[in-house]
Tab-separated table of C-alpha atoms in Angstrom:
chain	number	residue	atom	x	y	z
A	1	UNK	CA	15.151	20.389	-9.036
A	2	UNK	CA	12.336	20.770	-12.044
A	3	UNK	CA	14.594	20.245	-14.514
A	4	UNK	CA	14.680	16.728	-13.204
A	5	UNK	CA	11.688	14.532	-14.518
A	6	UNK	CA	10.433	11.690	-12.660
A	7	UNK	CA	7.123	9.750	-13.833
A	8	UNK	CA	5.470	7.418	-11.694
A	9	UNK	CA	4.143	4.575	-13.492
A	10	UNK	CA	1.453	2.093	-11.230
A	11	UNK	CA	-1.796	0.036	-10.867
A	12	UNK	CA	-3.034	2.517	-7.943
A	13	UNK	CA	-3.075	5.605	-7.073
A	14	UNK	CA	-4.791	7.117	-3.559
A	15	UNK	CA	-7.782	8.274	-3.480
A	16	UNK	CA	-8.635	7.799	-7.032
A	17	UNK	CA	-7.903	3.952	-7.568
A	18	UNK	CA	-7.305	2.167	-4.599
A	19	UNK	CA	-6.759	-2.202	-3.763
A	20	UNK	CA	-3.804	-2.018	-1.384
A	21	UNK	CA	-0.623	0.189	-0.755
A	22	UNK	CA	0.719	1.082	-3.174
A	23	UNK	CA	-2.164	3.107	-3.682
A	24	UNK	CA	-0.661	5.009	-1.024
A	25	UNK	CA	2.045	5.243	-1.869
A	26	UNK	CA	1.512	6.480	-5.641
A	27	UNK	CA	-0.959	8.960	-4.377
A	28	UNK	CA	1.786	11.001	-1.330
A	29	UNK	CA	4.745	10.487	-2.029
A	30	UNK	CA	4.939	12.053	-5.543
A	31	UNK	CA	2.821	15.483	-3.910
A	32	UNK	CA	6.014	15.315	-1.531
A	33	UNK	CA	8.838	15.171	-3.947
A	34	UNK	CA	7.735	17.810	-5.486
A	35	UNK	CA	7.522	20.405	-2.745
A	36	UNK	CA	10.807	19.239	-3.077
A	37	UNK	CA	11.633	21.210	-6.394
A	38	UNK	CA	11.357	17.683	-8.442
A	39	UNK	CA	8.958	17.223	-11.504
A	40	UNK	CA	6.986	14.397	-11.180
A	41	UNK	CA	4.140	12.732	-13.130
A	42	UNK	CA	2.019	9.748	-12.315
A	43	UNK	CA	0.327	7.451	-15.220
A	44	UNK	CA	-2.668	5.609	-14.594
A	45	UNK	CA	-5.142	3.078	-16.399
A	46	UNK	CA	-8.594	5.044	-17.098
A	47	UNK	CA	-10.790	3.464	-14.641
A	48	UNK	CA	-14.228	2.548	-15.954
A	49	UNK	CA	-14.990	3.715	-12.890
A	50	UNK	CA	-13.063	6.809	-12.521
A	51	UNK	CA	-15.329	8.358	-16.150
A	52	UNK	CA	-18.005	8.755	-13.749
A	53	UNK	CA	-16.437	11.369	-11.534
A	54	UNK	CA	-16.709	15.268	-13.215
A	55	UNK	CA	-12.942	16.202	-13.229
A	56	UNK	CA	-12.342	12.990	-15.652
A	57	UNK	CA	-14.772	13.932	-17.428
A	58	UNK	CA	-13.806	17.744	-18.184
A	59	UNK	CA	-10.660	16.100	-19.635
A	60	UNK	CA	-12.230	13.550	-22.144
A	61	UNK	CA	-14.079	16.441	-23.383
A	62	UNK	CA	-10.483	18.270	-23.914
A	63	UNK	CA	-9.500	14.999	-26.176
A	64	UNK	CA	-6.493	12.747	-25.334
A	65	UNK	CA	-2.533	15.549	-25.346
A	66	UNK	CA	-1.219	11.566	-26.762
A	67	UNK	CA	-2.213	8.601	-29.236
A	68	UNK	CA	-0.772	6.358	-30.202
A	69	UNK	CA	-1.328	2.282	-31.810
A	70	UNK	CA	0.386	-0.008	-29.421
A	71	UNK	CA	0.224	-4.108	-29.073
A	72	UNK	CA	-1.835	-3.224	-32.175
A	73	UNK	CA	-4.289	-1.575	-30.106
A	74	UNK	CA	-5.622	2.287	-30.195
A	75	UNK	CA	-4.282	3.788	-27.391
A	76	UNK	CA	-5.183	7.526	-26.467
A	77	UNK	CA	-3.706	9.327	-23.731
A	78	UNK	CA	-5.838	12.147	-21.400
A	79	UNK	CA	-4.540	14.797	-18.771
A	80	UNK	CA	-5.534	15.938	-14.911
A	81	UNK	CA	-4.042	16.137	-11.998
A	82	UNK	CA	-4.147	14.317	-8.782
A	83	UNK	CA	-6.485	14.987	-6.479
A	84	UNK	CA	-5.947	16.917	-3.573
A	85	UNK	CA	-2.574	18.007	-5.218
A	86	UNK	CA	-0.792	19.609	-7.876
A	87	UNK	CA	0.249	16.074	-9.356
A	88	UNK	CA	0.295	16.044	-13.248
A	89	UNK	CA	-2.161	13.060	-13.562
A	90	UNK	CA	-1.721	11.009	-16.778
A	91	UNK	CA	-4.568	8.251	-17.764
A	92	UNK	CA	-4.510	5.461	-20.193
A	93	UNK	CA	-7.587	5.024	-22.163
A	94	UNK	CA	-8.571	1.693	-23.744
A	95	UNK	CA	-11.640	-0.321	-23.957
A	96	UNK	CA	-9.289	-3.190	-21.539
A	97	UNK	CA	-10.257	-0.795	-18.761
A	98	UNK	CA	-13.475	0.268	-18.764
A	99	UNK	CA	-14.967	-2.717	-16.404
A	100	UNK	CA	-15.492	-0.633	-12.934
A	101	UNK	CA	-12.698	-2.841	-11.322
A	102	UNK	CA	-9.219	-2.704	-10.728
A	103	UNK	CA	-7.624	-6.233	-10.827
A	104	UNK	CA	-9.037	-9.314	-11.861
A	105	UNK	CA	-10.195	-10.737	-14.748
A	106	UNK	CA	-9.131	-13.625	-17.626
A	107	UNK	CA	-7.433	-10.950	-19.900
A	108	UNK	CA	-5.279	-8.913	-16.626
A	109	UNK	CA	-1.979	-10.053	-18.082
A	110	UNK	CA	-2.992	-8.039	-21.470
A	111	UNK	CA	-4.120	-5.252	-20.672
A	112	UNK	CA	-1.604	-4.580	-17.211
A	113	UNK	CA	0.773	-5.375	-20.580
A	114	UNK	CA	-0.345	-3.260	-22.309
A	115	UNK	CA	-0.116	-0.830	-20.331
A	116	UNK	CA	3.516	-0.897	-19.316
A	117	UNK	CA	4.001	-0.682	-23.067
A	118	UNK	CA	1.700	2.196	-23.341
A	119	UNK	CA	3.891	4.402	-20.821
A	120	UNK	CA	7.073	3.116	-22.475
A	121	UNK	CA	5.887	4.757	-25.701
A	122	UNK	CA	4.514	7.706	-23.767
A	123	UNK	CA	7.904	8.906	-22.730
A	124	UNK	CA	9.780	8.020	-25.693
A	125	UNK	CA	7.274	9.559	-28.037
A	126	UNK	CA	5.407	12.345	-25.602
A	127	UNK	CA	6.956	13.207	-22.586
A	128	UNK	CA	10.275	11.684	-21.829
A	129	UNK	CA	11.275	11.804	-17.888
A	130	UNK	CA	14.613	11.058	-16.758
A	131	UNK	CA	13.354	8.714	-14.425
A	132	UNK	CA	10.283	6.497	-14.779
A	133	UNK	CA	9.845	5.053	-11.240
A	134	UNK	CA	7.509	1.157	-11.895
A	135	UNK	CA	5.789	-0.083	-9.064
A	136	UNK	CA	4.569	-4.394	-8.851
A	137	UNK	CA	4.639	-6.713	-11.994
A	138	UNK	CA	1.605	-4.346	-14.092
A	139	UNK	CA	4.672	-1.718	-14.841
A	140	UNK	CA	7.329	-4.653	-14.543
A	141	UNK	CA	8.046	-4.484	-18.624
A	142	UNK	CA	9.271	-0.865	-19.342
A	143	UNK	CA	12.422	-1.955	-17.064
A	144	UNK	CA	12.703	-4.079	-19.725
A	145	UNK	CA	12.293	-1.816	-23.210
A	146	UNK	CA	14.284	1.380	-21.258
A	147	UNK	CA	17.004	-0.702	-20.863
A	148	UNK	CA	18.752	0.445	-24.139
A	149	UNK	CA	17.567	3.766	-24.066
A	150	UNK	CA	20.827	5.620	-21.863
A	151	UNK	CA	19.140	8.660	-21.297
A	152	UNK	CA	16.315	7.261	-19.486
A	153	UNK	CA	16.369	5.054	-15.993
A	154	UNK	CA	14.296	3.300	-13.902
A	155	UNK	CA	13.716	1.998	-10.871
A	156	UNK	CA	11.446	-0.491	-9.742
A	157	UNK	CA	9.778	-0.708	-6.407
A	158	UNK	CA	8.410	-4.650	-5.078
A	159	UNK	CA	5.312	-4.033	-3.495
A	160	UNK	CA	3.961	-7.500	-3.327
A	161	UNK	CA	6.839	-10.182	-3.926
A	162	UNK	CA	3.632	-13.324	-3.972
A	163	UNK	CA	2.765	-11.458	-7.544
A	164	UNK	CA	4.646	-11.949	-10.115
A	165	UNK	CA	2.526	-11.446	-13.343
A	166	UNK	CA	2.287	-13.283	-16.977
A	167	UNK	CA	4.894	-15.639	-17.599
A	168	UNK	CA	7.903	-15.199	-20.627
A	169	UNK	CA	5.236	-17.967	-23.041
A	170	UNK	CA	2.742	-15.478	-22.571
A	171	UNK	CA	4.395	-11.992	-22.378
A	172	UNK	CA	5.686	-13.183	-26.820
A	173	UNK	CA	2.269	-14.365	-27.503
A	174	UNK	CA	1.121	-10.626	-26.334
A	175	UNK	CA	4.859	-8.039	-27.342
A	176	UNK	CA	7.405	-7.687	-28.319
A	177	UNK	CA	11.082	-8.784	-26.329
A	178	UNK	CA	14.408	-7.521	-26.360
A	179	UNK	CA	16.941	-10.554	-27.999
A	180	UNK	CA	18.415	-10.520	-24.825
A	181	UNK	CA	15.561	-11.308	-22.776
A	182	UNK	CA	15.890	-14.495	-20.538
A	183	UNK	CA	14.216	-14.119	-17.421
A	184	UNK	CA	11.044	-16.563	-16.779
A	185	UNK	CA	7.703	-13.850	-16.193
A	186	UNK	CA	7.347	-10.465	-15.696
A	187	UNK	CA	8.497	-10.158	-12.079
A	188	UNK	CA	11.768	-11.399	-12.946
A	189	UNK	CA	12.328	-9.197	-15.523
A	190	UNK	CA	12.345	-5.477	-13.471
A	191	UNK	CA	14.148	-7.366	-10.507
A	192	UNK	CA	16.915	-8.062	-13.843
A	193	UNK	CA	16.586	-4.973	-15.799
A	194	UNK	CA	15.982	-2.124	-13.512
A	195	UNK	CA	18.791	0.308	-12.576
A	196	UNK	CA	17.618	0.035	-8.474
A	197	UNK	CA	15.169	-1.857	-7.181
A	198	UNK	CA	13.403	-1.236	-3.781
A	199	UNK	CA	11.124	-2.884	-1.871
A	200	UNK	CA	8.534	-1.262	1.001
A	201	UNK	CA	10.290	-1.828	4.396
A	202	UNK	CA	14.293	-2.542	4.914
A	203	UNK	CA	13.165	-6.317	6.877
A	204	UNK	CA	10.773	-7.183	3.561
A	205	UNK	CA	14.216	-6.889	1.674
A	206	UNK	CA	15.801	-8.377	3.689
A	207	UNK	CA	13.383	-11.641	3.776
A	208	UNK	CA	13.184	-11.729	0.438
A	209	UNK	CA	16.685	-12.883	-0.090
A	210	UNK	CA	15.875	-16.151	1.227
A	211	UNK	CA	13.632	-19.209	-0.074
A	212	UNK	CA	10.832	-18.371	2.988
A	213	UNK	CA	10.127	-15.200	1.719
A	214	UNK	CA	11.505	-15.175	-1.958
A	215	UNK	CA	8.643	-16.938	-3.745
A	216	UNK	CA	11.330	-18.426	-6.099
A	217	UNK	CA	13.060	-15.039	-6.704
A	218	UNK	CA	15.722	-15.308	-3.394
A	219	UNK	CA	18.774	-16.098	-5.468
A	220	UNK	CA	18.007	-13.657	-8.302
A	221	UNK	CA	16.799	-10.764	-5.358
A	222	UNK	CA	20.259	-11.742	-3.729
A	223	UNK	CA	22.641	-11.684	-6.916
A	224	UNK	CA	21.246	-8.095	-7.321
A	225	UNK	CA	23.759	-6.841	-4.448
A	226	UNK	CA	23.600	-2.686	-3.760
A	227	UNK	CA	20.524	-2.683	-6.405
A	228	UNK	CA	18.114	-3.164	-3.695
A	229	UNK	CA	17.273	-1.040	-1.034
A	230	UNK	CA	14.391	-1.506	1.715
A	231	UNK	CA	12.119	2.249	2.098
A	232	UNK	CA	10.227	2.086	4.844
A	233	UNK	CA	6.558	3.846	3.210
A	234	UNK	CA	5.199	6.363	5.107
A	235	UNK	CA	2.079	7.785	6.123
A	236	UNK	CA	-0.188	10.626	4.562
A	237	UNK	CA	-0.483	12.716	8.531
A	238	UNK	CA	-2.477	15.097	7.040
A	239	UNK	CA	-4.989	12.868	6.238
A	240	UNK	CA	-4.775	10.655	8.673
A	241	UNK	CA	-4.598	12.843	12.182
A	242	UNK	CA	-8.026	11.890	14.356
A	243	UNK	CA	-7.481	15.417	15.440
A	244	UNK	CA	-9.696	16.426	12.278
A	245	UNK	CA	-10.911	13.399	10.522
A	246	UNK	CA	-13.992	14.476	9.749
A	247	UNK	CA	-15.510	10.424	9.771
A	248	UNK	CA	-14.934	9.452	13.532
A	249	UNK	CA	-17.329	10.667	16.553
A	250	UNK	CA	-15.268	13.088	18.221
A	251	UNK	CA	-12.224	14.198	17.313
A	252	UNK	CA	-8.917	13.751	19.414
A	253	UNK	CA	-5.023	14.135	20.381
A	254	UNK	CA	-2.689	12.885	22.046
A	255	UNK	CA	-3.570	16.165	24.783
A	256	UNK	CA	-7.320	15.364	24.595
A	257	UNK	CA	-6.889	11.234	24.613
A	258	UNK	CA	-9.790	10.945	27.134
A	259	UNK	CA	-11.846	11.634	24.376
A	260	UNK	CA	-11.363	9.272	22.001
A	261	UNK	CA	-13.615	7.006	24.198
A	262	UNK	CA	-16.639	8.230	22.545
A	263	UNK	CA	-15.435	6.866	19.243
A	264	UNK	CA	-15.310	2.964	21.316
A	265	UNK	CA	-19.002	3.458	22.425
A	266	UNK	CA	-20.036	4.122	18.477
A	267	UNK	CA	-18.161	1.805	17.511
A	268	UNK	CA	-19.480	-0.227	19.530
A	269	UNK	CA	-23.092	0.637	19.140
A	270	UNK	CA	-22.597	0.666	15.221
A	271	UNK	CA	-21.737	-2.759	15.209
A	272	UNK	CA	-24.654	-4.451	17.121
A	273	UNK	CA	-21.945	-4.408	20.498
A	274	UNK	CA	-22.379	-4.137	23.932
A	275	UNK	CA	-21.161	-0.369	24.354
A	276	UNK	CA	-19.288	-1.136	27.305
A	277	UNK	CA	-16.347	1.210	27.634
A	278	UNK	CA	-14.372	-0.873	29.723
A	279	UNK	CA	-14.173	-4.123	27.527
A	280	UNK	CA	-11.459	-4.868	25.410
A	281	UNK	CA	-12.336	-3.945	21.912
A	282	UNK	CA	-10.044	-5.423	18.978
A	283	UNK	CA	-10.793	-4.134	15.114
A	284	UNK	CA	-9.213	-5.518	12.174
A	285	UNK	CA	-9.387	-4.051	8.854
A	286	UNK	CA	-7.636	-6.584	5.914
A	287	UNK	CA	-7.818	-7.819	2.495
A	288	UNK	CA	-9.513	-11.737	3.243
A	289	UNK	CA	-6.176	-13.229	1.438
A	290	UNK	CA	-4.334	-15.952	2.521
A	291	UNK	CA	-1.234	-13.364	3.859
A	292	UNK	CA	-3.285	-11.536	6.703
A	293	UNK	CA	-3.232	-14.534	9.207
A	294	UNK	CA	-7.294	-14.739	9.461
A	295	UNK	CA	-6.815	-18.463	9.791
A	296	UNK	CA	-5.120	-17.443	13.103
A	297	UNK	CA	-7.700	-15.022	14.165
A	298	UNK	CA	-10.521	-17.607	13.540
A	299	UNK	CA	-8.394	-20.379	15.726
A	300	UNK	CA	-7.078	-17.376	18.449
A	301	UNK	CA	-10.443	-15.340	19.119
A	302	UNK	CA	-12.577	-19.008	19.580
A	303	UNK	CA	-10.489	-19.784	22.601
A	304	UNK	CA	-9.988	-15.962	23.350
A	305	UNK	CA	-12.778	-14.581	24.755
A	306	UNK	CA	-14.517	-17.843	26.616
A	307	UNK	CA	-11.580	-16.498	29.520
A	308	UNK	CA	-12.180	-12.334	28.698
A	309	UNK	CA	-14.571	-9.601	27.971
A	310	UNK	CA	-12.870	-8.942	25.063
A	311	UNK	CA	-14.789	-8.117	21.693
A	312	UNK	CA	-13.575	-7.725	17.748
A	313	UNK	CA	-15.180	-6.130	14.970
A	314	UNK	CA	-13.352	-7.083	11.604
A	315	UNK	CA	-14.222	-5.278	8.200
A	316	UNK	CA	-12.966	-6.745	4.764
A	317	UNK	CA	-13.388	-8.705	1.950
A	318	UNK	CA	-11.677	-10.969	-0.603
A	319	UNK	CA	-11.613	-15.211	-0.635
A	320	UNK	CA	-15.310	-16.201	0.013
A	321	UNK	CA	-13.403	-19.089	2.082
A	322	UNK	CA	-11.962	-16.343	4.792
A	323	UNK	CA	-15.791	-14.120	4.756
A	324	UNK	CA	-17.631	-17.769	5.148
A	325	UNK	CA	-14.801	-18.522	8.175
A	326	UNK	CA	-15.620	-14.833	9.688
A	327	UNK	CA	-19.460	-14.487	9.087
A	328	UNK	CA	-19.146	-18.053	11.457
A	329	UNK	CA	-17.922	-16.951	14.319
A	330	UNK	CA	-20.131	-13.522	14.266
A	331	UNK	CA	-22.595	-16.492	14.264
A	332	UNK	CA	-21.653	-18.127	17.089
A	333	UNK	CA	-20.608	-15.164	19.430
A	334	UNK	CA	-23.397	-12.838	18.736
A	335	UNK	CA	-23.161	-9.217	20.380
A	336	UNK	CA	-19.030	-9.941	20.771
A	337	UNK	CA	-17.971	-10.277	17.670
A	338	UNK	CA	-19.556	-8.545	14.043
A	339	UNK	CA	-18.063	-9.008	10.669
A	340	UNK	CA	-18.660	-6.101	8.486
A	341	UNK	CA	-18.220	-7.970	4.712
A	342	UNK	CA	-17.299	-5.220	2.341
A	343	UNK	CA	-14.743	-2.251	1.834
A	344	UNK	CA	-15.598	0.815	4.043
A	345	UNK	CA	-12.734	3.367	4.364
A	346	UNK	CA	-14.886	5.330	5.970
A	347	UNK	CA	-16.091	2.708	8.948
A	348	UNK	CA	-12.338	1.109	9.238
A	349	UNK	CA	-11.611	4.952	10.684
A	350	UNK	CA	-14.052	4.037	12.974
A	351	UNK	CA	-12.154	1.373	13.473
A	352	UNK	CA	-9.451	2.775	14.237
A	353	UNK	CA	-10.079	5.150	16.399
A	354	UNK	CA	-12.823	3.045	18.397
A	355	UNK	CA	-10.593	-0.052	19.222
A	356	UNK	CA	-8.690	-0.444	21.603
A	357	UNK	CA	-6.069	-2.653	20.161
A	358	UNK	CA	-5.621	-3.524	15.982
A	359	UNK	CA	-4.931	-7.507	14.665
A	360	UNK	CA	-2.306	-7.871	12.519
A	361	UNK	CA	-0.894	-11.896	12.980
A	362	UNK	CA	0.020	-11.594	8.715
A	363	UNK	CA	2.287	-14.565	7.771
A	364	UNK	CA	4.151	-11.761	5.775
A	365	UNK	CA	3.924	-8.066	5.130
A	366	UNK	CA	5.914	-6.329	3.027
A	367	UNK	CA	4.961	-3.036	4.809
A	368	UNK	CA	1.929	-2.402	5.571
A	369	UNK	CA	-0.130	0.679	6.401
A	370	UNK	CA	-3.318	-0.753	9.129
A	371	UNK	CA	-0.879	-0.842	11.281
A	372	UNK	CA	1.209	2.526	11.417
A	373	UNK	CA	-2.744	4.544	11.252
A	374	UNK	CA	-3.409	2.805	14.240
A	375	UNK	CA	-0.633	3.563	16.058
A	376	UNK	CA	-1.106	7.447	14.821
A	377	UNK	CA	-5.587	6.883	16.483
A	378	UNK	CA	-4.280	5.487	19.393
A	379	UNK	CA	-5.153	1.656	18.295
A	380	UNK	CA	-2.705	-0.223	19.812
A	381	UNK	CA	-1.589	-3.049	17.454
A	382	UNK	CA	-0.848	-7.044	18.107
A	383	UNK	CA	1.069	-7.671	14.935
A	384	UNK	CA	3.581	-10.577	13.949
A	385	UNK	CA	7.241	-9.241	13.467
A	386	UNK	CA	7.720	-9.996	9.975
A	387	UNK	CA	8.183	-6.957	6.655
A	388	UNK	CA	7.088	-3.497	7.792
A	389	UNK	CA	5.920	-4.746	11.300
A	390	UNK	CA	9.577	-5.814	12.391
A	391	UNK	CA	10.203	-1.947	11.032
A	392	UNK	CA	6.851	0.154	12.719
A	393	UNK	CA	5.544	-1.507	15.623
A	394	UNK	CA	8.241	-2.263	19.012
A	395	UNK	CA	7.303	-4.615	21.807
A	396	UNK	CA	5.805	-3.037	24.690
A	397	UNK	CA	8.105	-3.676	27.775
A	398	UNK	CA	5.746	-2.717	30.543
A	399	UNK	CA	8.972	-2.533	33.125
A	400	UNK	CA	11.267	-0.176	31.497
A	401	UNK	CA	7.896	1.641	29.603
A	402	UNK	CA	9.410	0.608	26.422
A	403	UNK	CA	7.451	-0.235	22.906
A	404	UNK	CA	3.916	0.606	21.012
A	405	UNK	CA	2.786	-2.536	20.713
A	406	UNK	CA	2.729	-6.389	21.156
A	407	UNK	CA	4.588	-8.542	18.742
A	408	UNK	CA	5.277	-12.781	18.099
A	409	UNK	CA	6.860	-14.485	16.436
A	410	UNK	CA	5.755	-17.836	15.129
A	411	UNK	CA	3.327	-18.433	12.386
A	412	UNK	CA	0.958	-19.957	15.190
A	413	UNK	CA	-2.254	-19.626	16.927
A	414	UNK	CA	-0.514	-20.328	19.996
A	415	UNK	CA	0.912	-17.475	19.858
A	416	UNK	CA	-0.775	-15.535	18.219
A	417	UNK	CA	-3.304	-16.043	21.662
A	418	UNK	CA	-0.894	-15.506	24.111
A	419	UNK	CA	-0.129	-12.074	22.534
A	420	UNK	CA	-3.342	-11.062	22.544
A	421	UNK	CA	-3.648	-12.023	26.405
A	422	UNK	CA	-0.932	-9.646	27.229
A	423	UNK	CA	-2.828	-7.601	25.738
A	424	UNK	CA	-6.194	-7.879	27.358
A	425	UNK	CA	-3.856	-7.943	31.029
A	426	UNK	CA	-2.117	-4.736	29.710
A	427	UNK	CA	-5.542	-2.840	28.818
A	428	UNK	CA	-6.306	-4.032	33.051
A	429	UNK	CA	-3.777	-1.744	34.160
A	430	UNK	CA	-5.406	1.688	32.672
A	431	UNK	CA	-2.518	4.763	33.044
A	432	UNK	CA	0.103	2.377	31.834
A	433	UNK	CA	-2.034	1.945	28.558
A	434	UNK	CA	-2.982	5.096	28.164
A	435	UNK	CA	1.271	6.072	28.143
A	436	UNK	CA	1.708	3.257	25.304
A	437	UNK	CA	-1.442	4.790	23.204
A	438	UNK	CA	0.501	7.592	23.371
A	439	UNK	CA	3.878	6.401	22.383
A	440	UNK	CA	2.486	6.060	19.370
A	441	UNK	CA	0.413	8.292	18.798
A	442	UNK	CA	3.318	10.316	19.095
A	443	UNK	CA	5.478	7.986	16.245
A	444	UNK	CA	6.470	10.012	12.920
A	445	UNK	CA	5.706	8.109	9.620
A	446	UNK	CA	5.335	10.687	7.440
A	447	UNK	CA	7.141	10.789	4.568
A	448	UNK	CA	10.231	13.213	4.199
A	449	UNK	CA	11.882	10.111	6.081
A	450	UNK	CA	11.041	7.838	2.447
A	451	UNK	CA	11.277	11.062	-0.285
A	452	UNK	CA	14.757	11.130	1.232
A	453	UNK	CA	15.918	8.188	0.355
A	454	UNK	CA	13.796	7.597	-2.622
A	455	UNK	CA	15.985	10.448	-3.615
A	456	UNK	CA	19.080	9.025	-3.452
A	457	UNK	CA	18.105	6.039	-4.905
A	458	UNK	CA	17.358	8.667	-8.229
A	459	UNK	CA	21.186	10.817	-7.709
A	460	UNK	CA	21.968	6.964	-8.223
A	461	UNK	CA	20.278	6.350	-11.079
A	462	UNK	CA	21.456	9.326	-13.104
A	463	UNK	CA	24.808	9.414	-11.137
A	464	UNK	CA	23.811	12.366	-9.056
A	465	UNK	CA	23.957	13.564	-5.777
A	466	UNK	CA	20.398	15.059	-5.941
A	467	UNK	CA	20.344	15.188	-2.065
A	468	UNK	CA	22.564	18.882	-2.110
A	469	UNK	CA	20.636	19.991	-5.349
A	470	UNK	CA	17.183	19.328	-3.103
A	471	UNK	CA	15.608	21.325	-0.257
A	472	UNK	CA	12.494	20.116	1.652
A	473	UNK	CA	12.633	24.656	1.228
A	474	UNK	CA	12.873	23.710	-2.439
A	475	UNK	CA	10.375	25.907	-4.748
A	476	UNK	CA	8.014	23.196	-6.331
A	477	UNK	CA	8.363	22.891	-10.035
A	478	UNK	CA	5.239	25.426	-11.788
A	479	UNK	CA	1.359	23.843	-11.591
A	480	UNK	CA	-0.667	23.059	-14.692
A	481	UNK	CA	-2.125	26.491	-14.362
A	482	UNK	CA	1.012	27.633	-15.004
A	483	UNK	CA	3.079	25.267	-17.283
A	484	UNK	CA	1.640	23.025	-19.982
A	485	UNK	CA	1.931	19.074	-19.453
A	486	UNK	CA	3.536	18.777	-22.436
A	487	UNK	CA	6.526	20.595	-22.143
């Protein structure tokens, strides 16, 4: 399958540039597809913070593999490898990407439209893939520009429909548009022009076709019919493994679950909480935005703590309003609530490994990765039934011994409070709680299933049954050492 060439175009890719779940998809799925025999490569902006890393300094010294004038500005593209994989990585260099940030800034519409245009020119003039797999609005114009290129298909993945990119009037001022272009913003353009459209969970795919979750694009999404697919994101099961995780106090597994308590005590000490293995310790790792249900956390926790022995550790940053609310709550509750206002991946791992329950009361959730990591680490999720949370967490039934977490339906403080109370009550029955943890840890969220779905979708684009031609045992495409990326 090395003759099937796929280019992933995105704003993020773990582990080098991560702000959300998109990075985990772009950082994991290409490596799995290469193992299946596809020639998959990734292209990203060359952010300023990457220039400080030795690997990328070396590729700068070697010089660009391709240069061109794009949107009346010089674009240089460098060549490297996605760390920890054999996935070829292209980096689009321009002074607009020099700041040490992925998103934000008044120039965000221009810089990502420039990135998308650079990818299109690169695919036309340097390395021509069979498929460009585009991710979110940052690459949304690529399907538009590729529409008349018959031998290059496009797949567009919606990670979060709420962010839709620049409007048509702004696009007209920044770049060129086809004569028949009639979409009102970049997200709509990608949905309308891509050969196939995916989103990151089956439930979210259904939800966005409704007015409640469609962000004013529900009619367009409903109209594309069978071109829309919900493919559940996977999890890097090797990276997120409590049996080998060097960031946590003590490794553990399903067979050695009793060792997990050391992580709980260590987390309580680190957070300044009373170290007590019998206290019900809740954790939350989240971007602090309206989507994530921070308002419900503040409402419910203030009512829950007086009637329980519960403790709470929150890690996250974002909206100053929500940061202030969480800081006030931490001040009110002293040694029972701690708020860490920062992005800290290693501390996040310690929260997953040490907390008894994980809070995720999202207003909406396209897929979510936090709940999958929590399950993997024996941290029981308390989630709202929406989007990918429906597809990954099943409600615990203490009678039948089924389910992996505690779920609630309405976006209401009382419903979330009730779910927390039920989880706290369940925690009192240690044997049943351990069985609940084990069920969660045994869930298979590996990328294998997701890769199968994407291979099928790529086949739709190419008019081939690619699943018959590939297999998990396929010989991988040649590595960088064996072949030139310019071939």
